[in-house]
Tab-separated table of C-alpha atoms and ligand atoms in Angstrom:
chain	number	residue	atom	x	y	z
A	1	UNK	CA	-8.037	-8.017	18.902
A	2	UNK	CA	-10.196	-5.988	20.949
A	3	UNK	CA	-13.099	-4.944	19.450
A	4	UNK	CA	-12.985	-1.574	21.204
A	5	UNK	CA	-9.803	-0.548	18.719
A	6	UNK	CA	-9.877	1.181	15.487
A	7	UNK	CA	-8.382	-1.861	13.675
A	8	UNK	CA	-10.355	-1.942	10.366
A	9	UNK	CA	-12.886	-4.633	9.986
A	10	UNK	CA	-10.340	-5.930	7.109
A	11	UNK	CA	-7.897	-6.906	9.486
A	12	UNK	CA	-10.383	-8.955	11.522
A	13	UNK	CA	-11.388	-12.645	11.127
A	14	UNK	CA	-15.117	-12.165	10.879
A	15	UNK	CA	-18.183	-12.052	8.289
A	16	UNK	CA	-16.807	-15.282	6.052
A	17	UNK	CA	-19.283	-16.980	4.195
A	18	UNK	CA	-19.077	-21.219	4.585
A	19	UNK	CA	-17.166	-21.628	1.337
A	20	UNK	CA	-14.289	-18.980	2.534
A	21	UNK	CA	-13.936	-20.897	5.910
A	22	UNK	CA	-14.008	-24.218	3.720
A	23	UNK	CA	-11.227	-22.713	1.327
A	24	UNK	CA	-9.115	-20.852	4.631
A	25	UNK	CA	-9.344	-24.595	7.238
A	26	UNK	CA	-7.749	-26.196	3.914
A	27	UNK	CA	-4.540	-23.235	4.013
A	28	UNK	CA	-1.487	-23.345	5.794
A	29	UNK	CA	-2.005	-21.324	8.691
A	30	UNK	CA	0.036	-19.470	11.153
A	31	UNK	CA	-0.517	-16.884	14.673
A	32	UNK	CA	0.531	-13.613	13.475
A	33	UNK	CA	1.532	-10.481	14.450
A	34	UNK	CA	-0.678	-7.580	15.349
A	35	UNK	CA	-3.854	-10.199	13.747
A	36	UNK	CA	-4.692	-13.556	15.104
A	37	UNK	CA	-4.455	-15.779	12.630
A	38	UNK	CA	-2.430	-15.914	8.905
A	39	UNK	CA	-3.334	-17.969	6.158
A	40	UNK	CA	-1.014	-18.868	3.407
A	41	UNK	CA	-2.613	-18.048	-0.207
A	42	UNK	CA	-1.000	-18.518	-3.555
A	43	UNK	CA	2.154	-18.279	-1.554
A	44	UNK	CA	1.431	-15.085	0.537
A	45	UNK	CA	0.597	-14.893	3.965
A	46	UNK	CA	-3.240	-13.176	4.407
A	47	UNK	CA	-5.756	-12.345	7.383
A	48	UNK	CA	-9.219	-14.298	6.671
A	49	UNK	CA	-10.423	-11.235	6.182
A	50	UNK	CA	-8.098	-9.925	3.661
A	51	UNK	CA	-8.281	-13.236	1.974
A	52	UNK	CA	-12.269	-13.222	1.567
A	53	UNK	CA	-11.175	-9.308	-0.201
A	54	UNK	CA	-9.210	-11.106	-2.364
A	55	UNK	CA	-10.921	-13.999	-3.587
A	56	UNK	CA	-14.248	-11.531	-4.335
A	57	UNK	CA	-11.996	-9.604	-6.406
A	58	UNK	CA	-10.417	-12.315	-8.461
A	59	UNK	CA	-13.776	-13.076	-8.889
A	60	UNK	CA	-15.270	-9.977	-9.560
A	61	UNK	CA	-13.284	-7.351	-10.778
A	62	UNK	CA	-13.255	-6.574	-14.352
A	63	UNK	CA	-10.437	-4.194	-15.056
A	64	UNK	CA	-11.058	-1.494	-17.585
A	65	UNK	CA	-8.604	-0.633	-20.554
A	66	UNK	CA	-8.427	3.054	-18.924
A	67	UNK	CA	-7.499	1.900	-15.155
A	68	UNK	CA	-5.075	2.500	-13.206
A	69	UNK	CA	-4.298	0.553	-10.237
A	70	UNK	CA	-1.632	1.220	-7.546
A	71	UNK	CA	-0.216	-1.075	-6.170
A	72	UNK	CA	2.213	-1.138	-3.127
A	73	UNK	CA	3.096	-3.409	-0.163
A	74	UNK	CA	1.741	-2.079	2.936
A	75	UNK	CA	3.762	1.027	4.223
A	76	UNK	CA	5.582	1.626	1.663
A	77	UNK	CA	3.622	4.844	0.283
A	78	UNK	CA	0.098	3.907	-0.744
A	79	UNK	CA	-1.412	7.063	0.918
A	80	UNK	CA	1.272	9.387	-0.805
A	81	UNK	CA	0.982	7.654	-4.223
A	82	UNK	CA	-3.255	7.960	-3.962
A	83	UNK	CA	-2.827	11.962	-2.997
A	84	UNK	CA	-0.084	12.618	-5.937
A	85	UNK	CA	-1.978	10.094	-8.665
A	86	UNK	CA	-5.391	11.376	-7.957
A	87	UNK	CA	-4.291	15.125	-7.976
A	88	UNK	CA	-2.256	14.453	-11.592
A	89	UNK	CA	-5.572	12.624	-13.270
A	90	UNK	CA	-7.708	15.062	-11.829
A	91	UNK	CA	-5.393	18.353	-12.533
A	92	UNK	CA	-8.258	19.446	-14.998
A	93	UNK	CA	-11.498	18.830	-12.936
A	94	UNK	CA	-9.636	20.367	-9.752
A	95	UNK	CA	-6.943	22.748	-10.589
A	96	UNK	CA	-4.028	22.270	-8.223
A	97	UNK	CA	-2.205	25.358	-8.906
A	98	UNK	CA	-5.088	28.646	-8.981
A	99	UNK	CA	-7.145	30.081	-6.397
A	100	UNK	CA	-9.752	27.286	-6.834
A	101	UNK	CA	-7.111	24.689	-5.079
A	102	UNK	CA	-8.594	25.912	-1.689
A	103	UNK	CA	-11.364	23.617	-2.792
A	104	UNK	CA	-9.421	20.628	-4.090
A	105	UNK	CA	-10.710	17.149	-2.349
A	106	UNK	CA	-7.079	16.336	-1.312
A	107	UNK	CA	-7.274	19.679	1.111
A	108	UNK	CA	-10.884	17.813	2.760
A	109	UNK	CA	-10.908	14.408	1.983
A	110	UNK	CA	-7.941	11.798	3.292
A	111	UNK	CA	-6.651	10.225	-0.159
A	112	UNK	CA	-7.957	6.330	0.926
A	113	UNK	CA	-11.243	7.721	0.867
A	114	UNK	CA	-10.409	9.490	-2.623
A	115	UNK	CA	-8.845	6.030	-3.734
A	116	UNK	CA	-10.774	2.658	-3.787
A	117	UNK	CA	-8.621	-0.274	-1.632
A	118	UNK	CA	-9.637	-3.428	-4.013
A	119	UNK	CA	-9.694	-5.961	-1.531
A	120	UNK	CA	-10.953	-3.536	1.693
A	121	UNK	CA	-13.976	-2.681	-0.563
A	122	UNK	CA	-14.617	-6.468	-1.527
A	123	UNK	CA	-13.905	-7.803	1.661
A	124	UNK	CA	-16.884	-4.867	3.154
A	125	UNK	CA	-19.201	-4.692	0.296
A	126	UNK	CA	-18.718	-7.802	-1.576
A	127	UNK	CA	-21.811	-6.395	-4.047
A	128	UNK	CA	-19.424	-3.298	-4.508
A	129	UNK	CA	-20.408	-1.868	-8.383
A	130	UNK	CA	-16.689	-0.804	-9.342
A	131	UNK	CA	-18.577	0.644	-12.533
A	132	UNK	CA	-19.891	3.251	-11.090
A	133	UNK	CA	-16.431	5.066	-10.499
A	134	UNK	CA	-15.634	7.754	-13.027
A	135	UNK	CA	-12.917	7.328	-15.755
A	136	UNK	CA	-10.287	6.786	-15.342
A	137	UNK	CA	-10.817	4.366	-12.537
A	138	UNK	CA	-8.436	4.847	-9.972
A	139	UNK	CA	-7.327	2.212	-7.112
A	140	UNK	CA	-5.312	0.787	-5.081
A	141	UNK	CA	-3.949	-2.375	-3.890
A	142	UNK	CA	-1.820	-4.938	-1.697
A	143	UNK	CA	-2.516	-8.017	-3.900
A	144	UNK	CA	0.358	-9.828	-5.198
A	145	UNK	CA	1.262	-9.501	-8.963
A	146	UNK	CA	0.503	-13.483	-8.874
A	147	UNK	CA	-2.905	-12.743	-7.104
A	148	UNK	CA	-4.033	-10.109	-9.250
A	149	UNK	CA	-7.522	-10.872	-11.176
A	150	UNK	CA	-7.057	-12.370	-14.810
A	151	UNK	CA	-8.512	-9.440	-16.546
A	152	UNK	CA	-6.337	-6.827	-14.710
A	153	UNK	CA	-2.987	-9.022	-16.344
A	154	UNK	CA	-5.199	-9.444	-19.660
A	155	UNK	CA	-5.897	-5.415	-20.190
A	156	UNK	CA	-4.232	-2.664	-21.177
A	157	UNK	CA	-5.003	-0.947	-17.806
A	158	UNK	CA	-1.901	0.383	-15.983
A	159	UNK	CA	-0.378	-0.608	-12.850
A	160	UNK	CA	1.726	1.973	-10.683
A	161	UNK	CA	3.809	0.063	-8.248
A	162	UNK	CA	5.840	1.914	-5.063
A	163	UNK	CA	8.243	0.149	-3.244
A	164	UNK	CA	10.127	1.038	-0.165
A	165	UNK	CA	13.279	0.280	1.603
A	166	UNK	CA	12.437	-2.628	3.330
A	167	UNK	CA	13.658	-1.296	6.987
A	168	UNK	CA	11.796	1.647	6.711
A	169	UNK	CA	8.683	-0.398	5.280
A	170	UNK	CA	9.023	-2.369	8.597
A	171	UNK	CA	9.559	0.268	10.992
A	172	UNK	CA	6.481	2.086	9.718
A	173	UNK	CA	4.132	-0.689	10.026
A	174	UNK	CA	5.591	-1.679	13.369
A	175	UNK	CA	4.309	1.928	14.420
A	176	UNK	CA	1.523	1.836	12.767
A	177	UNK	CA	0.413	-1.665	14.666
A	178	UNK	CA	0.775	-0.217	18.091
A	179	UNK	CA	-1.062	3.107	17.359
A	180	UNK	CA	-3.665	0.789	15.661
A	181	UNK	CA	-3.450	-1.622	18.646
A	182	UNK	CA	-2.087	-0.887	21.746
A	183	UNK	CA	-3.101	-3.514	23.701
A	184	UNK	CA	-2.105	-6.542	21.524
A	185	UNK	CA	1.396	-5.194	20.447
A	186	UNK	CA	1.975	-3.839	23.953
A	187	UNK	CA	4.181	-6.910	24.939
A	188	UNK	CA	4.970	-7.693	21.640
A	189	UNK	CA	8.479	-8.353	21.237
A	190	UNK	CA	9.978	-6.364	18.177
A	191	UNK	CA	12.229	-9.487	17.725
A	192	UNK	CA	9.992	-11.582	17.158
A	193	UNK	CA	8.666	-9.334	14.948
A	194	UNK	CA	11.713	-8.634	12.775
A	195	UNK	CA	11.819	-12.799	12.795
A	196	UNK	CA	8.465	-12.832	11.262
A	197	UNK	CA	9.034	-10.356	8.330
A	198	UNK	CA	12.334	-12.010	7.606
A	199	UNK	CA	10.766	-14.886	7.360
A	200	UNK	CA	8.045	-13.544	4.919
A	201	UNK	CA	5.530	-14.166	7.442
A	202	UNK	CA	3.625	-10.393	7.852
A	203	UNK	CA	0.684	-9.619	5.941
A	204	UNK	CA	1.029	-10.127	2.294
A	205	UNK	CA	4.569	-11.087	2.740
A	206	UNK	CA	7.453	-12.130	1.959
A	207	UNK	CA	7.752	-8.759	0.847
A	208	UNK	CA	10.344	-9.968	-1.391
A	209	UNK	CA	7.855	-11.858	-3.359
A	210	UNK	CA	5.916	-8.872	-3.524
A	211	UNK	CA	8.424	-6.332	-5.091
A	212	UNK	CA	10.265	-8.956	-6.679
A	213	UNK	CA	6.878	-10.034	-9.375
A	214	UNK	CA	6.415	-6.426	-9.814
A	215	UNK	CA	9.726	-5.571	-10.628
A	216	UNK	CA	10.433	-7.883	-12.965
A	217	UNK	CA	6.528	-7.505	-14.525
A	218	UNK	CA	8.270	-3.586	-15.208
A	219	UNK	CA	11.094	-4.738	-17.155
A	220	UNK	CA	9.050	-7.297	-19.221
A	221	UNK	CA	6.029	-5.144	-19.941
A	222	UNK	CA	7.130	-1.014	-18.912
A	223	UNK	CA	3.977	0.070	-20.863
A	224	UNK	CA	2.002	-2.107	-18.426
A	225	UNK	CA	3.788	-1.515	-15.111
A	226	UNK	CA	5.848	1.210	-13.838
A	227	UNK	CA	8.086	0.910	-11.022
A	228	UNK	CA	8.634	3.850	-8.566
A	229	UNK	CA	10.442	3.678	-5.540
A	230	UNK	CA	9.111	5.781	-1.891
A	231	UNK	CA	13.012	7.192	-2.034
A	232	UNK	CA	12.733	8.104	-5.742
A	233	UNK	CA	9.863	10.108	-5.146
A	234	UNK	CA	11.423	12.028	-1.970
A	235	UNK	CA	14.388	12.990	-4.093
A	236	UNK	CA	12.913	13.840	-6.834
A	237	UNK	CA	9.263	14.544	-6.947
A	238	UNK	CA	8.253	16.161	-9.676
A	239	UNK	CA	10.532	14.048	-11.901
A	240	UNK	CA	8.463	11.292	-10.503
A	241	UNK	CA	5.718	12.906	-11.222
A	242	UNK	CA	6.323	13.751	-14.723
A	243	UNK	CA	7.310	10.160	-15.287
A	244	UNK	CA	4.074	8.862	-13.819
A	245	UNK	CA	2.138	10.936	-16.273
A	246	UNK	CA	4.552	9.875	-18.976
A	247	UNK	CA	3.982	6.358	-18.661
A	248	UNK	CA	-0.156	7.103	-17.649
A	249	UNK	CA	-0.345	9.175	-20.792
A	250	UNK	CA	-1.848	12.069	-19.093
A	251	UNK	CA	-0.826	14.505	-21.583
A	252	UNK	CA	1.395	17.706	-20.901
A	253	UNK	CA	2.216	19.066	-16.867
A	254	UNK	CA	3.556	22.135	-16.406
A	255	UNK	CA	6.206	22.533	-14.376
A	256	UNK	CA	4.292	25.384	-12.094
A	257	UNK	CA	1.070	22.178	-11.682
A	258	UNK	CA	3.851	19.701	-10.905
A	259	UNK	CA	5.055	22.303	-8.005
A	260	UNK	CA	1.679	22.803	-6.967
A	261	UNK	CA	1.326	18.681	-7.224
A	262	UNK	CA	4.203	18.663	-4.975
A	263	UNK	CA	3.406	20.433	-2.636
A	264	UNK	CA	0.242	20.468	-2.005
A	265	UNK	CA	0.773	16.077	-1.521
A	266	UNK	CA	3.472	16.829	0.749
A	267	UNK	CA	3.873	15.146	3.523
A	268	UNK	CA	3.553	18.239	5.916
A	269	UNK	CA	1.167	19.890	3.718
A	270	UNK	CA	-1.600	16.411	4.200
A	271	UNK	CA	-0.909	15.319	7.348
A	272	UNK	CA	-1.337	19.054	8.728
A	273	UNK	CA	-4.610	19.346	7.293
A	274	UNK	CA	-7.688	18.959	9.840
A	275	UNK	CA	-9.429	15.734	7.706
A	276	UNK	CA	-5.535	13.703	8.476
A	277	UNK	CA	-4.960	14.603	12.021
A	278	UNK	CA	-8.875	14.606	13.546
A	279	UNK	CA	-11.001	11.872	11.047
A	280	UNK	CA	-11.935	8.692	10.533
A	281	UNK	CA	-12.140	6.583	7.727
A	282	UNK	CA	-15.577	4.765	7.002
A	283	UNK	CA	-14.197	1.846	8.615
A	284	UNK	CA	-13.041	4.218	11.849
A	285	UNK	CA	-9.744	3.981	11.290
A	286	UNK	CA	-7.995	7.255	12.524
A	287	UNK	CA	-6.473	8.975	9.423
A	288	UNK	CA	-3.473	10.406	11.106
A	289	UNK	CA	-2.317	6.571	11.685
A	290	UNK	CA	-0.997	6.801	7.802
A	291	UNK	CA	1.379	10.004	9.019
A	292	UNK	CA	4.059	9.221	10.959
A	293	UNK	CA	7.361	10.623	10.138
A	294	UNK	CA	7.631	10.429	6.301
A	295	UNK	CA	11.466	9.688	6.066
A	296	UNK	CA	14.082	7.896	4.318
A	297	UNK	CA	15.949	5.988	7.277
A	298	UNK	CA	13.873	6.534	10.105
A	299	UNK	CA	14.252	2.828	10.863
A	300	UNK	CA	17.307	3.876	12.844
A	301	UNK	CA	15.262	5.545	15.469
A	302	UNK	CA	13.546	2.328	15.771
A	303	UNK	CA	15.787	-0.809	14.955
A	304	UNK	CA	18.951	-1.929	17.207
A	305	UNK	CA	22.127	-2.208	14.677
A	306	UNK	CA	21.932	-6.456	15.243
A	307	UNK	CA	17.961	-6.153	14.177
A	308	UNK	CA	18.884	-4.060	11.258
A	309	UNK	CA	21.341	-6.689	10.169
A	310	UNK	CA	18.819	-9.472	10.268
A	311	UNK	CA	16.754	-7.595	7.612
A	312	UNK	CA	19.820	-7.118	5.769
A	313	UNK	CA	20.864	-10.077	5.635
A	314	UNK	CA	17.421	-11.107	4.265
A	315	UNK	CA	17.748	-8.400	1.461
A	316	UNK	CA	21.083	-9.064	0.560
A	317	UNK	CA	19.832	-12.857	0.035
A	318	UNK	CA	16.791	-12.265	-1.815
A	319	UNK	CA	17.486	-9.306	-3.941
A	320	UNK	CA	20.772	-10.988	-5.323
A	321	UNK	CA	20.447	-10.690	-8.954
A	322	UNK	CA	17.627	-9.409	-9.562
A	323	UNK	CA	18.944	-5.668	-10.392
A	324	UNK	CA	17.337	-3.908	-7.339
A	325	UNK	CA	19.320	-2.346	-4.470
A	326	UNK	CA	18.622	-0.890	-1.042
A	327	UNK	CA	21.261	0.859	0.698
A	328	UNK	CA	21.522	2.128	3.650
B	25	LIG	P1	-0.801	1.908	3.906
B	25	LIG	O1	-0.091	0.941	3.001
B	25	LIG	O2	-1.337	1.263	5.145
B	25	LIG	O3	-1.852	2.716	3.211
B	25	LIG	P2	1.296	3.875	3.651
B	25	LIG	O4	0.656	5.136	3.265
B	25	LIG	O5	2.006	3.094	2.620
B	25	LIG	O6	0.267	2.943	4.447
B	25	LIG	O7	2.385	4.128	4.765
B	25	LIG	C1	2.431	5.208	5.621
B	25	LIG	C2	3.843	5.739	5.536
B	25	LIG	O8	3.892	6.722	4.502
B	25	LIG	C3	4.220	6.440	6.823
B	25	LIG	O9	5.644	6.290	6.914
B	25	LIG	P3	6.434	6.369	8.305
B	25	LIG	O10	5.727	5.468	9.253
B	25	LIG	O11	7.830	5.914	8.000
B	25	LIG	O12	6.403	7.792	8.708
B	25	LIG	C4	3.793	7.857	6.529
B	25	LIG	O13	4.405	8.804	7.357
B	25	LIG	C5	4.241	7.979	5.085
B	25	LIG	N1	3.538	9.034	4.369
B	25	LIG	C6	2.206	9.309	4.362
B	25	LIG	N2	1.951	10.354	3.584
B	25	LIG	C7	3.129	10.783	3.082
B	25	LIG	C8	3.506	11.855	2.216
B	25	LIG	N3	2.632	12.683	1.721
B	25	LIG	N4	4.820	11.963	1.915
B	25	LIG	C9	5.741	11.126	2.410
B	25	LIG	N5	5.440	10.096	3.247
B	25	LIG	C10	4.152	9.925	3.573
């Protein structure tokens, strides 16, 4: 990657100590799309650099009974589920619905700097004091349900999970990599692409993995882990909502805070505001990379009928059974 582009130092394959490069030359290894090199780790495919933010955090990390950690596969609505989590937990400290919402962090701050990534943090600041966060903790993550630190799967801390159709989930990260990266996805074929993800081989992937230990973690433990879906939450909101704070136990919303949840999250409400189309991120990522289009089967505009079979196909083959559907 160039290191003139706004690709987040997370995505890069630098600043390892000895024992990570000892640990990453013994993985299964692969050349990846839109980063170098992928490493396979406890069965999911990782940059180096992601993979040093994970190992730190297995390491590190000492979940809290009073967390909350989201958790989502990469463009599948982590920045939506950080704006509408924080706002609900924080409903009493900033008021979402009176005159005082002009000054709500949401309307000046982009929600990923609101909202601690686990493994971005560990992977930059590898010292990073996690206690200093107020309570309720919140934060976010990639890492596989397999992956996740012992004490997170010990505690009663609770983990939101989002999943998205998995066309849609590819089309938006496809995007995403050639605003991130012109140059190297220029010439990129979006064939070889759709190969790759099919064949589990994008970061964090398979996918199916991904949603799959999640899902089922939801129907063996639903007081640990609820399961929301991207589509859920664009039909229905506030039900979402409501059923987020249900299962967080955030005690009685009103219907007029859930409206004013709603909309101020919205996707045209955030990505019109000047901190999501004009700033950076700490790591100088541009924040209006995480708004695109913010639709339920956009893929169309993207993917040729014959690609969207292929990740059909794939679907139909790994979802069988399991209880979880994605039409259309
Ligand atoms: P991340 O995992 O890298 O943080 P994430 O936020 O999951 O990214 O993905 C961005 C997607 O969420 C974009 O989808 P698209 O490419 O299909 O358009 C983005 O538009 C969408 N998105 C961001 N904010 C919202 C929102 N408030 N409501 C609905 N969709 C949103």
């Amino acid at each position: 990657m160039s290191s003139s582009s706004s690709v987040p130092d997370y995505l890069r394959d630098e600043n390892l100590t000895q024992k990570t490069k000892d640990l990453i030359s013994s993985l299964p290894s692969e050349k990846g799309w839109l980063v170098c090199q992928m490493y396979q780790f406890q069965g999911r495919w990782h940059t180096q650099a992601l993979l040093k933010g994970i190992l730190t955090c297995q390491k590190q990390f000492e979940a809290k009974d009073s967390d909350i950690i989201l958790v989502t596969n990469p463009k599948s609505g982590t920045t939506w589920l950080k704006a509408l989590v924080f706002a609900l937990i924080n409903r009493h400290k900033f008021p979402v619905y009176s005159s005082s919402s002009g000054e709500h962090p949401l309307l000046v701050t982009n929600p990923h700097s609101l909202v601690p990534f686990l493994e971005g943090v560990y992977y930059e600041s590898p010292d990073f004091d996690f206690s200093q966060l107020s309570s309720p903790r919140l934060m976010n993550t990639h890492i596989s349900h397999l992956s996740l630190p012992e004490s997170v799967k010990s505690s009663p801390c609770k983990i939101v999970y989002c999943c998205r159709k998995p066309k849609d989930m590819f089309v938006s990260l496809w995007h995403f990599g050639k605003k991130l990266a012109p140059e190297e996805t220029a010439d990129y074929p979006i064939e070889k692409a759709v190969e790759a993800f099919c064949q589990g081989k994008f970061i964090g992937g398979p996918f199916w993995d991904h949603v799959l230990e999640y899902w089922y973690a939801s129907l063996e433990n639903p007081n640990k882990v609820l399961f929301v879906s991207y589509e859920e939450l664009k039909k229905k909101t506030g039900d979402t909502i409501k059923r987020i704070a249900e299962f967080l136990g955030c005690g009685f919303v009103g219907e007029e805070e859930v409206r004013a949840i709603v909309k101020l999250c919205s996707f045209e409400s955030l990505s019109s505001l000047e901190v999501n189309r004009e700033g950076k991120l700490p790591s100088g990522m541009e924040t209006r990379a995480f708004f695109r289009k913010g639709e339920v089967g956009g893929w169309r505009d993207t993917l040729t009928e014959s690609l969207a079979e292929v990740i059909d196909r794939t679907i139909e083959e790994k979802f069988q059974g399991s209880g979880l559907k994605f039409s259309c």
